[in-house]
Every structure is written in C-alpha cells, then in structure tokens.
Coordinates of C-alpha atoms in Angstrom, one line a residue:
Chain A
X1 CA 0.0 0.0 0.0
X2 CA 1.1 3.6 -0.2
X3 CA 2.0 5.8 2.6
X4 CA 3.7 8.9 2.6
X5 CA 6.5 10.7 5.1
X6 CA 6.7 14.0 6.2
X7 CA 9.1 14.6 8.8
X8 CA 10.0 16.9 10.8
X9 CA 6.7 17.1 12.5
X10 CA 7.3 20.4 14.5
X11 CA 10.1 22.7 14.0
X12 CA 11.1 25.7 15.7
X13 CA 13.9 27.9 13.6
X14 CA 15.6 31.3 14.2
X15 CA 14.6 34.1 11.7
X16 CA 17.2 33.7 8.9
X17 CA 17.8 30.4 8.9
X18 CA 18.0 27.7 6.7
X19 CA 15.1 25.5 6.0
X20 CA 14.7 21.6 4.7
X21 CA 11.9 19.8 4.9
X22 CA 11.5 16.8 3.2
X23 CA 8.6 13.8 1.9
X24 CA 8.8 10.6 1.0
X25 CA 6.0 8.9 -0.8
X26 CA 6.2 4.7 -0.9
X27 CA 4.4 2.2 -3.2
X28 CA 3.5 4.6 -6.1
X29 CA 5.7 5.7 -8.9
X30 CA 5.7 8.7 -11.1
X31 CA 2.7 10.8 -8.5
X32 CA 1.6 14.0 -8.5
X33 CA 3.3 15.9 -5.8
X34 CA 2.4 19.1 -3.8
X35 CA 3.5 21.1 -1.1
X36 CA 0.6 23.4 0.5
X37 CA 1.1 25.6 3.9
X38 CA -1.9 26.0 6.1
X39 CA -2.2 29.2 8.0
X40 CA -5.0 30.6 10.2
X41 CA -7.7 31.8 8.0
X42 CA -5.8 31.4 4.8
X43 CA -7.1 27.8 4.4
X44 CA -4.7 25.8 2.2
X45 CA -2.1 27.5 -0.2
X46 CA -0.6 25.3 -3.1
X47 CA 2.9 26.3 -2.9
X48 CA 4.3 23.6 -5.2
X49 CA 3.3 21.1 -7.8
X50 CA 5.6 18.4 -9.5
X51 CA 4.2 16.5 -12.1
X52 CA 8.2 14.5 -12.0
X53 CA 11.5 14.7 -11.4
X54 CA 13.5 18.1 -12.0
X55 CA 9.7 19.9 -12.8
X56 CA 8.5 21.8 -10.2
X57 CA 5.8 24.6 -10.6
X58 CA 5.9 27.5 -8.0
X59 CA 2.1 29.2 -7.6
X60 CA 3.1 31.9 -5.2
X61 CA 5.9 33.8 -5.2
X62 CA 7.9 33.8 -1.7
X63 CA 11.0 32.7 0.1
X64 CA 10.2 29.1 -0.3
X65 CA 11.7 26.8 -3.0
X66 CA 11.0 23.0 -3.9
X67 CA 13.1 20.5 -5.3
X68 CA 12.3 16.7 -6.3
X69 CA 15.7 15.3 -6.7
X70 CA 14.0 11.5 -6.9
X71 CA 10.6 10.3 -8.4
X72 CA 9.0 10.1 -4.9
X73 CA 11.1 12.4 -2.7
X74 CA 9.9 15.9 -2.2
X75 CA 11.8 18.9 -0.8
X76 CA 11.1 22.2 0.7
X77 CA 13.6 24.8 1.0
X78 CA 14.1 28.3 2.4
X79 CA 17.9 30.2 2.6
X80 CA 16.6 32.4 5.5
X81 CA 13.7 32.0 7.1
X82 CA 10.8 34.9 7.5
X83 CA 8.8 35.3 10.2
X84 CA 6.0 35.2 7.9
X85 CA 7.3 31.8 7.0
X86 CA 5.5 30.2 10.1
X87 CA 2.3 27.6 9.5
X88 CA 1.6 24.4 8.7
X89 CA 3.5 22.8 5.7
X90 CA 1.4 19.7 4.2
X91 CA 2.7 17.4 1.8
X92 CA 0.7 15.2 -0.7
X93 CA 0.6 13.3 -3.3
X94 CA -1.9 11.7 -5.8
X95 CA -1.8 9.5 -8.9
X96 CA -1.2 11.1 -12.3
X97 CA -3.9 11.0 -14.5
X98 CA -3.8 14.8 -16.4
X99 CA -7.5 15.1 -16.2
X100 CA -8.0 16.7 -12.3
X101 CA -9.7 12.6 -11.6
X102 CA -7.8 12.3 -9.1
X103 CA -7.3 12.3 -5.1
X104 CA -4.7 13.5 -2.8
X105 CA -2.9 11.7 0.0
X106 CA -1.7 14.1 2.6
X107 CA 1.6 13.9 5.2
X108 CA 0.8 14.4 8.9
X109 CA 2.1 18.1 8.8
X110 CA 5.2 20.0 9.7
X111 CA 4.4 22.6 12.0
X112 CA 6.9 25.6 11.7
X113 CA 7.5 28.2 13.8
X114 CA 9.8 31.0 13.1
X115 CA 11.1 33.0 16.2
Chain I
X1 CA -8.4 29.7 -13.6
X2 CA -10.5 27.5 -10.6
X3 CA -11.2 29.0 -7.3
X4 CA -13.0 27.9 -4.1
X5 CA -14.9 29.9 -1.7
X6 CA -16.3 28.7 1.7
X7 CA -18.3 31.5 3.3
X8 CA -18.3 30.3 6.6
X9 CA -15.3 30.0 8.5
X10 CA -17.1 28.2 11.3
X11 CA -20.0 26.2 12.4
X12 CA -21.0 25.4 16.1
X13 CA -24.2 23.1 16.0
X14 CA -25.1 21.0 18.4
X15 CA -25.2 16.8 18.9
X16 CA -27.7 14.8 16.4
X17 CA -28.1 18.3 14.9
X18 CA -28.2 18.5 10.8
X19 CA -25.4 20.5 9.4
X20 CA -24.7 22.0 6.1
X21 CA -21.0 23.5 4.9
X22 CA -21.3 25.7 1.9
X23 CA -19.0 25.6 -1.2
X24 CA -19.0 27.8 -4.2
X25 CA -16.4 27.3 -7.0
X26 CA -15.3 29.3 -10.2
X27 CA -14.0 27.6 -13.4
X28 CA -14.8 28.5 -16.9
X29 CA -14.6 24.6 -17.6
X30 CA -15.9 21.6 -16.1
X31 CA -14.1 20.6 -13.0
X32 CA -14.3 17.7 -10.4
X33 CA -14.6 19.1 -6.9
X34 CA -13.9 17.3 -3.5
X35 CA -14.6 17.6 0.0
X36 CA -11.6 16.8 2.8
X37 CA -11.5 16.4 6.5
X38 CA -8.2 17.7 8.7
X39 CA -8.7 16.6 12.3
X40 CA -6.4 18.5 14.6
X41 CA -2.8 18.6 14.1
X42 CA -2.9 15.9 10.8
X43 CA -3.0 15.6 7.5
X44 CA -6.1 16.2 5.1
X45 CA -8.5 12.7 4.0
X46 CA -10.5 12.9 2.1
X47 CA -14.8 12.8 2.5
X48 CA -16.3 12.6 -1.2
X49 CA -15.6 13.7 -4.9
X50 CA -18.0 14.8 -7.6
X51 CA -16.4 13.9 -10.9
X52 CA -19.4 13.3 -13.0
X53 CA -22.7 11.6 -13.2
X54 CA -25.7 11.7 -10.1
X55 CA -25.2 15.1 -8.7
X56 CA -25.6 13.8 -5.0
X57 CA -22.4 12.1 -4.2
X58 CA -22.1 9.8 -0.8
X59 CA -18.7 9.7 1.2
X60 CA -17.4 8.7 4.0
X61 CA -18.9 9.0 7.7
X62 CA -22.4 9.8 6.5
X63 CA -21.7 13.0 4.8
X64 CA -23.2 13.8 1.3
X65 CA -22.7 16.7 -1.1
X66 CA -25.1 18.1 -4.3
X67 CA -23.3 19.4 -7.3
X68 CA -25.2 22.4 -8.7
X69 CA -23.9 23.8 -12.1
X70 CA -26.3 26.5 -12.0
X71 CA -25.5 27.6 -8.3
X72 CA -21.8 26.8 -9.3
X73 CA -22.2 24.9 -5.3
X74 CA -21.1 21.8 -3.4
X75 CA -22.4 21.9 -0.5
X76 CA -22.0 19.4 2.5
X77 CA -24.7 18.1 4.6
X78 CA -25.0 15.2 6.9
X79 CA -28.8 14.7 8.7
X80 CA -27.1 14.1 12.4
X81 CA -24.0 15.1 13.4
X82 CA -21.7 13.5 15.9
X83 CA -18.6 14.9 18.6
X84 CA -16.6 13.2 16.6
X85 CA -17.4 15.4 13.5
X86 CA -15.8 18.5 14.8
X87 CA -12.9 19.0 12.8
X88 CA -11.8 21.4 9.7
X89 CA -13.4 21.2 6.3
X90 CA -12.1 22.1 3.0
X91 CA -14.0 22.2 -0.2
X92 CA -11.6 22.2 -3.6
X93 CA -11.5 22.1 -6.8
X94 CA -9.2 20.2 -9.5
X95 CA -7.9 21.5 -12.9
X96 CA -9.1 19.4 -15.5
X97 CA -6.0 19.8 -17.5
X98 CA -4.0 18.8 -14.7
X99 CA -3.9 17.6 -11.2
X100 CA -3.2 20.6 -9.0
X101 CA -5.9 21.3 -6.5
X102 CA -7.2 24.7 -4.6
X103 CA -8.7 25.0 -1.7
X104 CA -11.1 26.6 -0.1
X105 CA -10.4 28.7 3.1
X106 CA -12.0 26.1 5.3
X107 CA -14.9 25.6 7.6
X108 CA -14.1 24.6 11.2
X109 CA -17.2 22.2 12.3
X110 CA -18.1 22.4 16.6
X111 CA -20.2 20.1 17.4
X112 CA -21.2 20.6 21.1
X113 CA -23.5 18.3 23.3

C-alpha cells in the first residue's frame, strides 16, 4: 500500500535560517506531488506542484523553493527563514492521470515556527 | 483559472443536529470538486468527490454533497452530526488539464453536546 513521510513534524527555527523539509511517498511511482502551507484563516495555499522529477511549478511567489531530486522524494527549501514563513506545511501526493480525476494523499504536517 | 470559496469559516451546532457547509467554485470549464477532512494537528482525507454523473455524491462517515452547475455549489450536509465530527473542512476544486488542487479557506465544524 502507499504511505507517505513527512518529517519533521514540529520545527522551531531562528529568523534567517535555513530551512529543509523533506517527503517521502512509498508504493506509487511517477505521483503528482504538492507542497501546500496552512495558516489561520488562509485555508490551504498550493505552494508547489511536480508532475516528475527536476519539474517543479511554483504558484506563489515567496521565500520558499521546492526541489524533487527522486521520483518520490519531495523537498522544501528556504535560505533564511521569515517570520511570515511560520504555518503548517502539508505534503501530498496523488496519482497522475492529467485530467483533475484524481485524489490526494496528505503527510501528517510539519508545523513551523519562526522565532 | 479554478477557485473555491467557503463563506463560513465556522460552524458550532449542536449533537444529532443537521449540518450543512457551503462551497461555491469558479472555473470557466468543467471541474471535479472534493470535499476533505483535517482533524487536529494531521493531515487532510478525504470525504467525497464529484467527478461526473448523479449530482448527489455519498462519502465517508455519513456525509453527502449536491453538485449544482447552475448555483456553481457543493455543498456538504450530513442529517445528524456526531462529537466526533468536529474537525476542519475544506472544499476544492481540481484542474481538468492537470492535477493541481485549490482549496477553499476552510470551515471549522463544533459540534457541542
């Protein structure tokens, strides 16, 4: 079956710090991934979309960067860290099928707080 | 481009009370359009999909959801809700020519006794 790994689950970092966060899926090949961050009243915010390897598609523009150096490994990245940075980073995946028929499997969360 | 919005950011109802969450979405083309649950502190499951066919789509824990093209809604309703149902809900919408999905704001469910 397929399961997915987010880790670390909390996180407390200094303001201008570096930042990794990374997700694993298992079981699948070639998914859909996505980064989202969840802040209070903002609901969820696709940061990142990768439809494969090296092909990452940014939706907002911020401090935040994504990489997906494997087919099921996901990365989150930040040089230094904002304040504003702080939420709820999600990661999910879902199977490929180019038509939006599809359903997304989401980590357990990292929650990140910037101090 | 798709877009969700949930006007109610929270609910309180109380125990074996009927419940309704409203969703209304934009898109210029057909889209499929899902309802998820986040229980505190984890990850997002998800509750039901409309994709196509019998506007009134069953899912999981006895919610249910009506597609209305007209209304451009989605609305989720369960008859009698339990403790257990407070949580956060999120309405979204999928692009049809690829996978990426928005989300709606969300709609914290209370349910009190």
């Amino acid at each position: 079956s397929q399961t997915i790994h987010q880790w670390p689950a909390t996180l407390v970092q200094p303001v201008g710090s570096p930042l990794s966060l990374e997700c694993t899926v298992e079981g699948t090949s070639n998914p859909n991934l996505y980064w989202y961050r969840q802040a209070a009243g903002r609901g969820l915010q696709l940061l990142f979309y990768s439809v494969g390897i090296g092909q990452i598609s940014s939706e907002v523009p911020q401090n935040l960067s994504a990489s997906r150096p494997q087919d099921r490994q996901f990365i989150l990245s930040s040089k230094k860290l904002l304040l504003s940075d702080s939420g709820f980073y999600l990661c999910a995946w879902s199977v490929k099928s180019g038509s939006g028929d599809t359903e997304a499997f989401f980590g357990q969360g990292t929650r990140l707080t910037v101090v | 481009a798709q877009s969700v919005t949930q006007l109610d950011s929270q609910v309180p109802v109380f125990e074996e009370a009927p419940v309704e969450l409203r969703c209304n979405y934009s898109s210029s083309v057909s889209v499929y359009l899902f309802w998820y649950v986040q229980y505190p502190n984890q990850g997002l499951q998800l509750l039901l999909k409309y994709l196509s066919g019998s506007t009134l789509v069953k899912g999981i824990n006895g919610f249910e959801a009506e597609f209305n093209k007209s209304q451009t809604s989605f609305h989720l309703r369960k008859p009698s809700v339990h403790i257990s149902d407070t949580a956060e809900y999120f309405c979204a919408v999928s692009d049809p020519n690829t996978d990426k999905l928005i989300f709606g704001t969300g709609t914290r469910l209370q349910v009190f006794p």
